[in-house]
Short mmCIF file of C-alpha atoms in Angstrom, two decimals:
data_model
loop_
_atom_site.label_atom_id
_atom_site.label_comp_id
_atom_site.label_asym_id
_atom_site.label_seq_id
_atom_site.Cartn_x
_atom_site.Cartn_y
_atom_site.Cartn_z
CA MET A 129 0.00 0.00 0.00
CA GLU A 130 1.45 3.39 -0.92
CA GLN A 131 1.89 5.93 1.84
CA GLN A 132 -1.18 8.13 2.07
CA THR A 133 -0.78 11.91 1.72
CA GLU A 134 -1.02 14.24 4.70
CA LEU A 135 -4.01 16.52 5.06
CA GLN A 136 -3.50 19.60 2.97
CA THR A 137 -6.51 21.57 4.13
CA LYS A 138 -8.41 22.25 7.31
CA GLN A 139 -11.72 21.97 5.51
CA PRO A 140 -13.85 19.00 6.59
CA ALA A 141 -13.28 15.88 4.56
CA ALA A 142 -15.30 15.27 1.45
CA VAL A 143 -18.11 12.77 1.98
CA LEU A 144 -19.92 10.26 -0.18
CA MET A 145 -22.70 7.95 0.96
CA ILE A 146 -23.22 4.46 -0.44
CA GLN A 147 -26.82 3.33 0.04
CA GLY A 148 -28.55 0.21 -1.23
CA THR A 149 -31.95 -0.86 -2.44
CA ALA A 150 -31.93 -3.71 0.13
CA SER A 151 -29.68 -5.58 2.53
CA ASP A 152 -26.82 -7.65 1.10
CA VAL A 153 -26.69 -5.86 -2.26
CA GLY A 154 -22.96 -5.26 -1.83
CA LYS A 155 -22.76 -1.85 -0.11
CA SER A 156 -19.89 -2.88 2.14
CA LEU A 157 -17.73 -4.20 -0.69
CA VAL A 158 -18.53 -1.27 -2.99
CA THR A 159 -17.55 1.07 -0.16
CA ALA A 160 -14.34 -0.90 0.40
CA ALA A 161 -13.49 -0.80 -3.30
CA ILE A 162 -14.09 2.92 -3.79
CA GLY A 163 -12.12 3.68 -0.64
CA ARG A 164 -9.23 1.49 -1.77
CA ILE A 165 -9.19 3.41 -5.08
CA LEU A 166 -9.21 6.77 -3.28
CA VAL A 167 -6.27 5.64 -1.16
CA GLN A 168 -4.41 4.38 -4.22
CA ASP A 169 -5.00 7.82 -5.76
CA GLY A 170 -3.54 9.61 -2.75
CA TYR A 171 -6.50 10.48 -0.52
CA ARG A 172 -6.50 9.59 3.18
CA THR A 173 -9.88 7.90 3.48
CA ALA A 174 -11.97 6.54 6.35
CA PRO A 175 -15.12 4.39 6.42
CA PHE A 176 -18.20 5.30 8.45
CA LYS A 177 -21.43 3.52 9.29
CA SER A 178 -23.44 5.26 11.97
CA GLN A 179 -25.46 2.22 13.00
CA ASN A 180 -24.70 -1.37 12.14
CA MET A 181 -26.63 -4.53 12.95
CA ALA A 182 -24.41 -7.61 12.84
CA LEU A 183 -23.21 -10.55 14.92
CA ASN A 184 -19.86 -10.58 13.14
CA SER A 185 -17.93 -7.94 15.02
CA TYR A 186 -14.39 -6.56 15.00
CA VAL A 187 -12.21 -5.64 17.98
CA THR A 188 -10.19 -2.44 17.66
CA LEU A 189 -6.64 -2.14 18.95
CA ASP A 190 -7.93 -0.48 22.13
CA GLY A 191 -10.27 -3.39 22.84
CA LYS A 192 -13.55 -1.93 21.59
CA GLU A 193 -16.19 -3.62 19.44
CA ILE A 194 -17.44 -2.38 16.05
CA GLY A 195 -19.09 -3.91 13.00
CA ARG A 196 -16.80 -6.24 11.09
CA ALA A 197 -17.49 -4.47 7.78
CA GLN A 198 -15.99 -1.22 9.05
CA GLY A 199 -12.97 -3.07 10.43
CA MET A 200 -12.53 -4.72 7.04
CA GLN A 201 -12.91 -1.37 5.25
CA ALA A 202 -10.34 0.28 7.51
CA GLU A 203 -7.89 -2.50 6.66
CA ALA A 204 -8.64 -2.02 2.96
CA PHE A 205 -7.91 1.70 3.39
CA GLY A 206 -4.63 0.98 5.23
CA ILE A 207 -5.68 2.65 8.49
CA THR A 208 -6.38 1.62 12.07
CA ALA A 209 -10.04 1.03 12.86
CA THR A 210 -11.65 3.11 15.64
CA THR A 211 -15.12 3.23 17.14
CA ASP A 212 -15.78 6.52 15.36
CA MET A 213 -16.12 4.43 12.19
CA ASN A 214 -19.12 2.60 13.67
CA PRO A 215 -20.29 4.37 16.83
CA ILE A 216 -23.48 2.29 17.25
CA LEU A 217 -23.53 -1.49 16.87
CA LEU A 218 -26.65 -3.60 17.35
CA LYS A 219 -26.10 -7.27 18.19
CA PRO A 220 -29.39 -9.19 17.97
CA SER A 221 -29.97 -11.44 20.96
CA GLY A 222 -33.53 -12.51 20.11
CA GLU A 223 -36.28 -12.01 17.55
CA MET A 224 -37.20 -8.59 18.94
CA SER A 225 -34.23 -7.55 21.09
CA ALA A 226 -30.57 -6.60 20.77
CA GLN A 227 -27.55 -5.58 22.75
CA ILE A 228 -26.76 -1.92 22.02
CA VAL A 229 -23.03 -1.23 21.78
CA VAL A 230 -22.05 2.45 21.81
CA HIS A 231 -18.46 3.37 20.93
CA GLY A 232 -17.43 -0.22 21.41
CA VAL A 233 -18.91 -0.73 24.89
CA PRO A 234 -22.22 -2.46 25.77
CA HIS A 235 -24.78 0.25 26.56
CA ALA A 236 -28.07 -1.58 27.11
CA ALA A 237 -30.20 -4.54 26.08
CA LEU A 238 -33.35 -3.17 24.47
CA SER A 239 -36.36 -4.37 22.57
CA ALA A 240 -36.96 -3.00 19.09
CA ARG A 241 -39.63 -0.63 20.43
CA GLU A 242 -37.43 0.54 23.33
CA TYR A 243 -34.58 1.19 20.93
CA ARG A 244 -36.74 3.32 18.64
CA GLU A 245 -38.51 5.22 21.40
CA LYS A 246 -35.77 5.63 24.03
CA PHE A 247 -32.41 5.44 22.27
CA LEU A 248 -32.80 6.81 18.75
CA PRO A 249 -33.97 10.30 19.80
CA GLU A 250 -30.61 10.77 21.55
CA ALA A 251 -28.42 9.07 18.94
CA LYS A 252 -27.87 11.95 16.52
CA GLU A 253 -25.26 13.64 18.71
CA THR A 254 -23.29 10.39 19.08
CA VAL A 255 -23.36 9.81 15.34
CA MET A 256 -22.50 13.32 14.22
CA SER A 257 -19.72 13.77 16.76
CA ALA A 258 -18.04 10.60 15.49
CA LEU A 259 -18.45 11.64 11.86
CA GLY A 260 -17.10 15.09 12.66
CA ARG A 261 -13.93 13.69 14.17
CA LEU A 262 -13.35 11.57 11.08
CA ARG A 263 -13.93 14.52 8.78
CA ASP A 264 -11.39 16.53 10.75
CA SER A 265 -8.78 13.77 10.39
CA TYR A 266 -9.09 12.54 6.81
CA ASP A 267 -9.40 13.80 3.25
CA ALA A 268 -12.49 11.74 2.48
CA VAL A 269 -15.08 9.76 4.42
CA LEU A 270 -17.16 7.05 2.76
CA MET A 271 -20.47 6.64 4.57
CA GLU A 272 -22.32 3.34 4.26
CA GLY A 273 -26.07 3.11 4.68
CA ALA A 274 -28.01 0.16 6.06
CA GLY A 275 -30.72 -1.92 4.43
CA SER A 276 -32.88 0.33 2.28
CA PRO A 277 -33.50 4.09 2.62
CA ALA A 278 -37.12 3.52 1.57
CA GLU A 279 -38.39 1.74 4.69
CA ILE A 280 -41.40 3.97 5.32
CA ASN A 281 -41.93 2.78 8.90
CA LEU A 282 -38.33 3.59 9.87
CA LYS A 283 -37.67 6.87 8.07
CA ALA A 284 -38.90 9.26 10.77
CA ARG A 285 -36.14 8.26 13.17
CA ASP A 286 -33.54 7.20 10.62
CA ILE A 287 -29.92 7.79 11.65
CA VAL A 288 -28.22 5.64 9.02
CA ASN A 289 -29.65 6.50 5.59
CA MET A 290 -31.23 9.66 4.16
CA ASN A 291 -31.54 11.62 7.40
CA LEU A 292 -27.84 11.10 7.96
CA ALA A 293 -27.07 12.09 4.37
CA GLY A 294 -28.96 15.33 5.01
CA TRP A 295 -27.16 16.05 8.28
CA ALA A 296 -23.81 15.53 6.57
CA ASP A 297 -24.88 17.14 3.28
CA ALA A 298 -23.61 14.03 1.52
CA PRO A 299 -24.29 12.99 -2.08
CA VAL A 300 -25.59 9.44 -2.42
CA LEU A 301 -24.83 6.57 -4.79
CA LEU A 302 -27.55 3.90 -4.85
CA VAL A 303 -26.43 0.27 -5.23
CA ALA A 304 -28.71 -2.51 -6.51
CA ASP A 305 -28.02 -6.24 -6.89
CA ILE A 306 -28.98 -7.52 -10.34
CA ASP A 307 -28.25 -11.10 -9.30
CA ARG A 308 -31.45 -11.30 -7.24
CA GLY A 309 -33.64 -10.03 -10.11
CA GLY A 310 -35.91 -7.00 -10.46
CA VAL A 311 -33.06 -4.52 -10.48
CA PHE A 312 -34.95 -1.76 -12.34
CA ALA A 313 -37.98 -2.15 -10.09
CA PHE A 314 -35.74 -1.94 -7.02
CA LEU A 315 -34.09 1.27 -8.22
CA VAL A 316 -37.19 3.05 -9.48
CA GLY A 317 -39.28 1.85 -6.56
CA THR A 318 -36.72 3.12 -4.07
CA LEU A 319 -36.69 6.55 -5.72
CA GLU A 320 -40.49 6.71 -5.74
CA LEU A 321 -40.59 6.19 -1.98
CA LEU A 322 -38.07 8.94 -1.23
CA GLU A 323 -39.02 12.52 -0.45
CA PRO A 324 -38.10 15.07 -3.16
CA GLN A 325 -35.16 16.42 -1.16
CA GLU A 326 -33.92 12.88 -0.55
CA ARG A 327 -34.26 11.94 -4.21
CA ALA A 328 -32.19 14.98 -5.13
CA ARG A 329 -29.27 13.57 -3.14
CA VAL A 330 -29.04 10.48 -5.35
CA LYS A 331 -26.35 11.34 -7.89
CA GLY A 332 -25.83 7.97 -9.51
CA PHE A 333 -26.74 4.29 -9.69
CA ILE A 334 -24.42 1.31 -9.35
CA ILE A 335 -25.66 -2.07 -10.56
CA ASN A 336 -23.79 -4.83 -8.79
CA LYS A 337 -23.05 -8.55 -9.38
CA PHE A 338 -23.73 -8.56 -13.13
CA ARG A 339 -23.09 -11.72 -15.15
CA GLY A 340 -23.31 -11.87 -18.92
CA ASP A 341 -23.27 -9.63 -21.98
CA LEU A 342 -23.47 -5.96 -21.02
CA SER A 343 -24.85 -5.01 -24.44
CA LEU A 344 -28.01 -6.98 -23.63
CA LEU A 345 -28.50 -4.87 -20.51
CA GLN A 346 -27.92 -1.53 -22.25
CA PRO A 347 -31.54 -0.89 -23.33
CA GLY A 348 -32.57 -1.22 -19.69
CA LEU A 349 -29.85 1.17 -18.58
CA ASP A 350 -30.94 3.72 -21.20
CA TRP A 351 -34.54 3.42 -20.04
CA LEU A 352 -33.53 3.82 -16.39
CA GLU A 353 -31.56 6.99 -17.05
CA ALA A 354 -34.36 8.47 -19.17
CA ARG A 355 -36.98 7.49 -16.55
CA THR A 356 -35.13 8.92 -13.56
CA GLY A 357 -32.69 11.48 -14.92
CA ILE A 358 -29.97 9.84 -12.84
CA PRO A 359 -26.90 8.30 -14.52
CA VAL A 360 -25.82 4.69 -14.17
CA LEU A 361 -22.21 5.17 -13.09
CA GLY A 362 -21.23 1.56 -13.36
CA VAL A 363 -22.25 -2.04 -13.83
CA LEU A 364 -19.97 -4.10 -11.63
CA PRO A 365 -19.34 -7.71 -12.60
CA PHE A 366 -19.83 -10.58 -10.23
CA LEU A 367 -16.42 -11.55 -8.86
CA PRO A 368 -16.21 -15.30 -8.28
CA GLN A 369 -14.49 -16.61 -5.15
CA LEU A 370 -13.80 -13.15 -3.75
CA ARG A 371 -11.93 -13.85 -0.53
CA ILE A 372 -13.08 -10.85 1.49
CA GLU A 373 -15.02 -11.72 4.60
CA ALA A 374 -18.76 -11.16 4.75
CA GLU A 375 -20.50 -9.51 7.66
CA ASP A 376 -23.94 -11.08 7.77
CA SER A 377 -24.85 -14.74 8.12
CA VAL A 378 -27.25 -14.31 5.19
CA VAL A 379 -24.24 -15.20 3.01
CA LEU A 380 -24.33 -18.69 4.54
CA GLU A 381 -27.77 -19.31 3.06
CA GLY A 382 -27.51 -22.01 0.46
CA THR A 383 -24.19 -23.40 1.70
CA SER A 384 -24.43 -27.15 1.60
CA GLY A 385 -24.59 -29.17 4.76
CA ARG A 386 -23.44 -32.31 2.97
CA LEU A 387 -20.08 -33.18 1.47
CA GLN A 388 -20.63 -33.22 -2.28
CA PRO A 389 -20.03 -36.55 -4.05
CA GLY A 390 -16.81 -36.57 -6.03
CA SER A 391 -15.19 -33.79 -4.01
CA THR A 392 -11.41 -33.76 -4.45
CA ARG A 393 -10.89 -32.03 -1.13
CA GLU A 394 -9.35 -34.44 1.33
CA LEU A 395 -10.35 -32.84 4.65
CA ASP A 396 -13.98 -32.43 5.65
CA ILE A 397 -14.72 -29.82 8.34
CA ALA A 398 -18.27 -29.35 9.60
CA VAL A 399 -19.18 -26.08 11.33
CA ILE A 400 -22.48 -26.29 13.19
CA ARG A 401 -24.62 -23.35 12.20
CA TYR A 402 -26.94 -22.48 15.03
CA PRO A 403 -29.46 -19.61 14.76
CA ARG A 404 -27.29 -17.06 16.55
CA ILE A 405 -23.92 -17.93 14.99
CA SER A 406 -21.42 -15.11 15.27
CA ASN A 407 -17.96 -14.34 13.88
CA PHE A 408 -18.20 -17.15 11.33
CA THR A 409 -15.45 -15.35 9.42
CA ASP A 410 -13.14 -17.28 11.76
CA PHE A 411 -13.33 -20.11 9.23
CA ASP A 412 -12.71 -18.19 6.00
CA PRO A 413 -9.00 -19.19 5.87
CA LEU A 414 -9.98 -22.85 6.17
CA GLU A 415 -12.22 -22.47 3.12
CA ASP A 416 -9.26 -21.05 1.20
CA GLU A 417 -7.07 -24.09 1.86
CA PRO A 418 -6.69 -26.30 -1.23
CA ASP A 419 -7.37 -29.57 0.57
CA THR A 420 -10.26 -28.55 2.81
CA VAL A 421 -14.02 -28.24 2.45
CA VAL A 422 -15.95 -26.33 5.13
CA ARG A 423 -19.61 -27.25 5.54
CA TYR A 424 -22.15 -25.29 7.61
CA VAL A 425 -24.67 -27.78 8.96
CA THR A 426 -28.02 -27.00 10.56
CA SER A 427 -29.29 -30.55 11.01
CA ALA A 428 -27.78 -33.53 12.78
CA LEU A 429 -28.68 -35.60 9.72
CA GLU A 430 -26.18 -33.55 7.68
CA LEU A 431 -23.27 -34.05 10.06
CA GLY A 432 -21.98 -37.46 9.04
CA THR A 433 -18.41 -38.30 10.09
CA PRO A 434 -16.28 -35.29 9.15
CA ASP A 435 -12.61 -35.04 10.02
CA ALA A 436 -13.35 -32.13 12.36
CA ILE A 437 -16.44 -30.68 13.97
CA ILE A 438 -16.38 -27.04 15.08
CA LEU A 439 -18.82 -25.36 17.43
CA PRO A 440 -18.49 -21.66 16.48
CA GLY A 441 -19.23 -18.47 18.36
CA THR A 442 -22.77 -17.45 19.25
CA LYS A 443 -24.54 -14.38 20.57
CA ASN A 444 -26.45 -16.57 23.04
CA THR A 445 -24.72 -19.73 24.21
CA ALA A 446 -27.61 -21.01 26.34
CA ALA A 447 -30.25 -20.59 23.63
CA ASP A 448 -28.11 -22.16 20.90
CA LEU A 449 -27.24 -25.07 23.19
CA VAL A 450 -30.99 -25.68 23.45
CA PHE A 451 -31.09 -25.64 19.63
CA LEU A 452 -28.30 -28.25 19.47
CA ARG A 453 -30.26 -30.57 21.72
CA GLN A 454 -33.51 -30.04 19.86
CA GLN A 455 -31.79 -30.93 16.60
CA GLY A 456 -30.14 -34.06 18.00
CA PHE A 457 -26.57 -32.78 17.66
CA PRO A 458 -25.18 -34.14 20.96
CA GLU A 459 -25.94 -37.72 19.89
CA ALA A 460 -24.68 -37.08 16.34
CA ILE A 461 -21.42 -35.58 17.63
CA ALA A 462 -20.83 -38.51 19.98
CA HIS A 463 -21.51 -40.94 17.14
CA ALA A 464 -19.11 -39.12 14.81
CA LEU A 465 -16.32 -39.25 17.40
CA ARG A 466 -16.84 -42.99 17.81
CA GLN A 467 -16.81 -43.47 14.02
CA GLY A 468 -13.54 -41.65 13.43
CA THR A 469 -13.95 -37.88 13.60
CA LEU A 470 -10.48 -36.64 14.55
CA GLN A 471 -11.24 -33.28 16.18
CA LEU A 472 -14.03 -31.59 18.14
CA ALA A 473 -13.29 -27.90 18.67
CA GLY A 474 -15.19 -25.01 20.21
CA ILE A 475 -14.61 -21.31 19.62
CA CYS A 476 -15.95 -18.79 22.15
CA GLY A 477 -19.60 -19.78 22.72
CA GLY A 478 -18.83 -23.21 21.29
CA TYR A 479 -15.98 -23.50 23.81
CA GLN A 480 -18.43 -22.74 26.61
CA MET A 481 -20.79 -25.45 25.31
CA LEU A 482 -18.05 -28.09 25.56
CA GLY A 483 -17.92 -27.67 29.34
CA GLN A 484 -19.99 -29.18 32.11
CA LYS A 485 -21.88 -26.20 33.52
CA LEU A 486 -23.33 -22.88 32.34
CA LEU A 487 -24.17 -20.53 35.19
CA ASP A 488 -26.29 -17.40 34.61
CA PRO A 489 -26.77 -15.79 38.05
CA ASP A 490 -27.71 -12.37 36.62
CA ALA A 491 -29.93 -13.62 33.75
CA VAL A 492 -27.47 -12.26 31.18
CA GLU A 493 -28.38 -14.86 28.55
CA SER A 494 -31.58 -16.37 29.91
CA PRO A 495 -34.98 -14.93 30.88
CA GLU A 496 -34.23 -15.66 34.53
CA PRO A 497 -31.21 -16.70 36.66
CA GLY A 498 -30.32 -20.35 36.51
CA GLU A 499 -27.91 -23.14 35.67
CA SER A 500 -27.79 -25.52 32.75
CA SER A 501 -25.61 -28.40 31.64
CA GLY A 502 -23.06 -28.20 28.86
CA LEU A 503 -22.10 -31.03 26.53
CA GLY A 504 -19.67 -32.33 29.15
CA TYR A 505 -16.62 -32.95 27.01
CA LEU A 506 -14.27 -30.77 29.08
CA PRO A 507 -14.25 -30.20 32.89
CA LEU A 508 -15.14 -26.51 32.62
CA SER A 509 -17.71 -24.20 34.17
CA THR A 510 -18.75 -20.90 32.59
CA ALA A 511 -20.46 -18.07 34.45
CA PHE A 512 -22.17 -15.37 32.41
CA LEU A 513 -21.48 -11.99 34.00
CA GLN A 514 -22.45 -8.42 33.16
CA HIS A 515 -18.88 -7.52 32.18
CA LYS A 516 -17.96 -8.10 28.55
CA THR A 517 -14.41 -9.01 27.51
CA THR A 518 -13.25 -7.40 24.26
CA VAL A 519 -9.51 -7.55 23.73
CA ARG A 520 -6.84 -8.27 21.15
CA VAL A 521 -4.20 -10.74 22.28
CA ASN A 522 -0.86 -12.15 21.18
CA GLY A 523 1.03 -15.13 22.47
CA VAL A 524 2.38 -18.57 21.71
CA LEU A 525 1.21 -22.14 21.93
CA ALA A 526 1.62 -23.35 25.51
CA ASP A 527 4.37 -25.86 26.30
CA GLY A 528 2.90 -29.32 25.95
CA HIS A 529 -0.35 -28.00 24.49
CA PRO A 530 -2.77 -30.75 23.45
CA LEU A 531 -2.60 -29.95 19.74
CA GLN A 532 1.08 -30.90 19.87
CA LEU A 533 0.88 -33.91 22.17
CA SER A 534 -2.10 -35.56 20.50
CA GLY A 535 -0.30 -36.82 17.44
CA ILE A 536 -2.99 -34.96 15.52
CA SER A 537 -0.81 -31.88 15.07
CA THR A 538 2.74 -32.96 15.72
CA THR A 539 4.12 -30.37 13.29
CA ALA A 540 3.03 -27.52 15.57
CA ALA A 541 6.07 -26.12 17.36
CA ALA A 542 5.74 -25.47 21.07
CA HIS A 543 6.31 -21.76 20.52
CA THR A 544 4.28 -21.13 17.41
CA ALA A 545 3.10 -17.51 17.52
CA VAL A 546 -0.64 -16.88 17.72
CA SER A 547 -2.74 -13.73 17.65
CA GLY A 548 -6.47 -13.13 17.78
CA TYR A 549 -9.21 -11.35 19.66
CA GLU A 550 -11.78 -12.15 22.34
CA ILE A 551 -15.43 -11.05 22.51
CA HIS A 552 -17.44 -12.76 25.23
CA MET A 553 -19.59 -12.24 28.30
CA GLY A 554 -18.68 -15.45 30.11
CA THR A 555 -15.77 -16.37 32.39
CA THR A 556 -14.66 -20.00 32.16
CA THR A 557 -13.12 -21.92 35.07
CA ASN A 558 -11.20 -25.20 34.89
CA LEU A 559 -12.73 -27.61 37.41
CA GLU A 560 -10.06 -30.33 37.06
CA PRO A 561 -6.66 -28.79 36.19
CA ASP A 562 -4.92 -32.15 35.95
CA ALA A 563 -7.48 -33.53 33.47
CA VAL A 564 -6.87 -31.03 30.66
CA ARG A 565 -3.98 -29.12 29.13
CA SER A 566 -3.83 -25.44 28.27
CA LEU A 567 -3.60 -24.36 24.63
CA PHE A 568 -2.07 -20.88 24.63
CA ARG A 569 0.16 -18.64 26.71
CA LEU A 570 -1.09 -15.11 26.01
CA GLU A 571 0.21 -11.67 26.87
CA ARG A 572 -2.49 -9.24 28.00
CA ALA A 573 -2.51 -5.48 27.58
CA ASP A 574 -1.10 -5.06 31.11
CA GLY A 575 1.88 -7.26 30.22
CA GLN A 576 0.69 -10.20 32.32
CA GLU A 577 0.86 -13.70 30.87
CA GLN A 578 -2.18 -15.93 31.07
CA LEU A 579 -2.99 -19.47 30.00
CA GLU A 580 -6.02 -19.62 27.70
CA GLY A 581 -8.02 -22.44 26.21
CA TRP A 582 -8.17 -26.05 27.33
CA GLY A 583 -8.10 -29.41 25.65
CA SER A 584 -8.08 -33.11 26.38
CA PRO A 585 -4.59 -34.61 26.80
CA ASP A 586 -4.97 -36.58 23.55
CA GLY A 587 -5.75 -33.34 21.70
CA LYS A 588 -8.98 -34.64 20.23
CA ILE A 589 -11.27 -32.15 21.99
CA TRP A 590 -10.34 -28.54 22.69
CA GLY A 591 -11.79 -25.07 23.03
CA THR A 592 -10.68 -21.45 23.15
CA TYR A 593 -12.03 -17.92 23.34
CA LEU A 594 -9.71 -16.81 20.52
CA HIS A 595 -11.42 -15.58 17.39
CA GLY A 596 -9.20 -15.30 14.32
CA LEU A 597 -7.34 -18.44 15.34
CA PHE A 598 -7.21 -19.89 11.83
CA HIS A 599 -5.87 -16.65 10.38
CA ASN A 600 -2.54 -17.70 11.96
CA ASP A 601 -0.95 -19.41 8.97
CA GLU A 602 1.49 -21.76 10.72
CA LEU A 603 -1.00 -22.92 13.31
CA ARG A 604 -3.79 -23.42 10.75
CA ARG A 605 -1.66 -25.48 8.42
CA SER A 606 -0.15 -27.50 11.28
CA TRP A 607 -3.62 -28.40 12.51
CA LEU A 608 -4.75 -29.48 9.06
CA ASP A 609 -1.56 -31.39 8.34
CA GLY A 610 -1.92 -33.23 11.63
CA MET A 611 -5.28 -34.54 10.42
CA ARG A 612 -3.77 -35.38 7.03
CA LYS A 613 -1.10 -37.51 8.70
CA ALA A 614 -3.71 -39.22 10.87
CA LYS A 615 -5.47 -40.19 7.63
CA GLY A 616 -2.25 -41.40 5.99
CA LEU A 617 -1.95 -38.38 3.71
CA THR A 618 1.20 -36.38 3.01
CA PRO A 619 1.31 -32.97 4.78
CA LEU A 620 1.12 -29.91 2.52
CA ALA A 621 3.07 -27.56 4.84
CA ALA A 622 2.75 -23.86 3.96
CA THR A 623 0.08 -23.08 1.36
CA PHE A 624 -0.65 -19.34 1.53
CA SER A 625 -0.39 -16.24 3.70
CA SER A 626 -3.79 -15.14 4.98
CA ALA A 627 -2.66 -11.50 5.24
CA ALA A 628 -1.10 -11.46 1.76
CA LEU A 629 -4.19 -13.09 0.26
CA ARG A 630 -6.34 -10.42 1.89
CA GLU A 631 -4.30 -7.60 0.34
CA GLN A 632 -4.39 -9.33 -3.02
CA GLU A 633 -8.17 -9.59 -2.87
CA PHE A 634 -8.59 -5.94 -1.87
CA ASP A 635 -6.57 -5.00 -4.95
CA ARG A 636 -8.54 -7.39 -7.16
CA LEU A 637 -11.80 -5.85 -5.99
CA ALA A 638 -10.53 -2.30 -6.47
CA ALA A 639 -9.18 -3.06 -9.95
CA SER A 640 -12.52 -4.48 -11.05
CA VAL A 641 -14.46 -1.50 -9.71
CA ARG A 642 -12.01 1.01 -11.19
CA GLU A 643 -12.44 -0.63 -14.59
CA ASN A 644 -16.25 -0.71 -14.46
CA LEU A 645 -17.20 2.39 -12.46
CA ASP A 646 -16.94 5.96 -13.74
CA MET A 647 -14.47 7.12 -11.09
CA GLU A 648 -14.07 10.51 -12.74
CA ALA A 649 -17.78 11.09 -12.13
CA VAL A 650 -17.41 9.82 -8.54
CA TYR A 651 -14.60 12.32 -7.93
CA THR A 652 -16.71 15.13 -9.38
CA ILE A 653 -19.67 14.17 -7.18
CA MET A 654 -17.40 14.27 -4.11
CA GLY A 655 -15.83 17.58 -5.14
CA LEU A 656 -12.39 15.98 -5.48
CA SER A 657 -9.93 15.78 -8.31
CA VAL A 658 -7.60 12.97 -9.35
CA LYS A 659 -4.23 13.75 -7.82
CA GLU A 660 -1.19 13.93 -10.03
CA GLU A 661 1.29 11.10 -9.47
#
């Protein structure tokens, strides 16, 4: 990444807002791509989303929690993510309730009605103060909307779409996804539901995820421009196998729960997808490995006998443990282990499930205080407390850690470096220290070392609070190669760098958007000019 230029003016940063006709039309990636281009062209650029609803979150360097999309965008822009980039994060905890996170810290647990009536009237100051600080620090700020700006029932108290665009006096580009069909109806219908002053802010359309012959689409584009008077600034092609993490679990819809016949991938990893799955981007690097297939399974009938079973993170451990039992997963997991499954691992909430007890004295995760039983694979007890741990950590594999001693991962060196982040409400206690072995020796922000994660002495069952574990290249490949050797397969050793692949994909995305989007028009809309090299 080239060094970004210093601010050359004290004027507030230029702003541009990327809104969409619906959720999951590609706003986050379009924002990332345009910002990457601005940075490549010499503008210091920051992302901003006033309010985000997602279970996939990102921990900043100072231990605060924001939406994962804004963390990803900050990385694409070559800057350090801060809570100003996503001052309000909503983490759904039920059908009609969510944890409200303000500037990275849990603020309250509110119902949808309470949020609209009690919180939103006071949110404007939080949002605009954060945006103001970004505009004082950067050359350009790319603002991302949420869902659709045409939700009539939400517009009066909107803080993330057209009201915000008005407060910031931001021009708007409207993104639609042609892959889902009805793209012209989505665009025209959205405009029809906007107020005249809102419609006037829309300066261009972007049609996303196009496949096929653009000449066949041209008559529709001509009609759209004539009908609305708004130019189509670009038709962005669908990019296959784009390795940039998604934010919402909607992207898991349609992923197969069964290993496809004839698959040439030699390792089968099943991730159990419960209703409140969170931070599933933990497993993206596994999907990128050439010998590994990752399946998200929602039914015990889909589980089979994979090489590894992973219980991922969850926003509500107790509720998703009930789901596991209702779906028959405990019996299916036990059967798989007897039939030859090599590894059972738990990350964060999944780690808590592997223990013996779940204590909720303050009704943090349950309607009322109580105690429930875990799956009983590890001698651990977890207490859910009001305090939430959000921290980035670095460390090494602990001496004699179970992944090394098991024979499953003998290539893992005792001092393999590991980094990741923790986001959890529970505190886990080891009830039988001599019965399990620690996984990691971590250094905390205060400089103190701490053992983290526990596993069975044979290394077959283990759990940890560390998200991002498989983004550690050496550890990931060692773990996979251990399973390969257990199956009589030759280890592959190093295959790719997760960080390098990420940068490569950011550049691939930006190059595609630069080629297919009228960036000169985008610069004009923002009041910027292309800088001379």
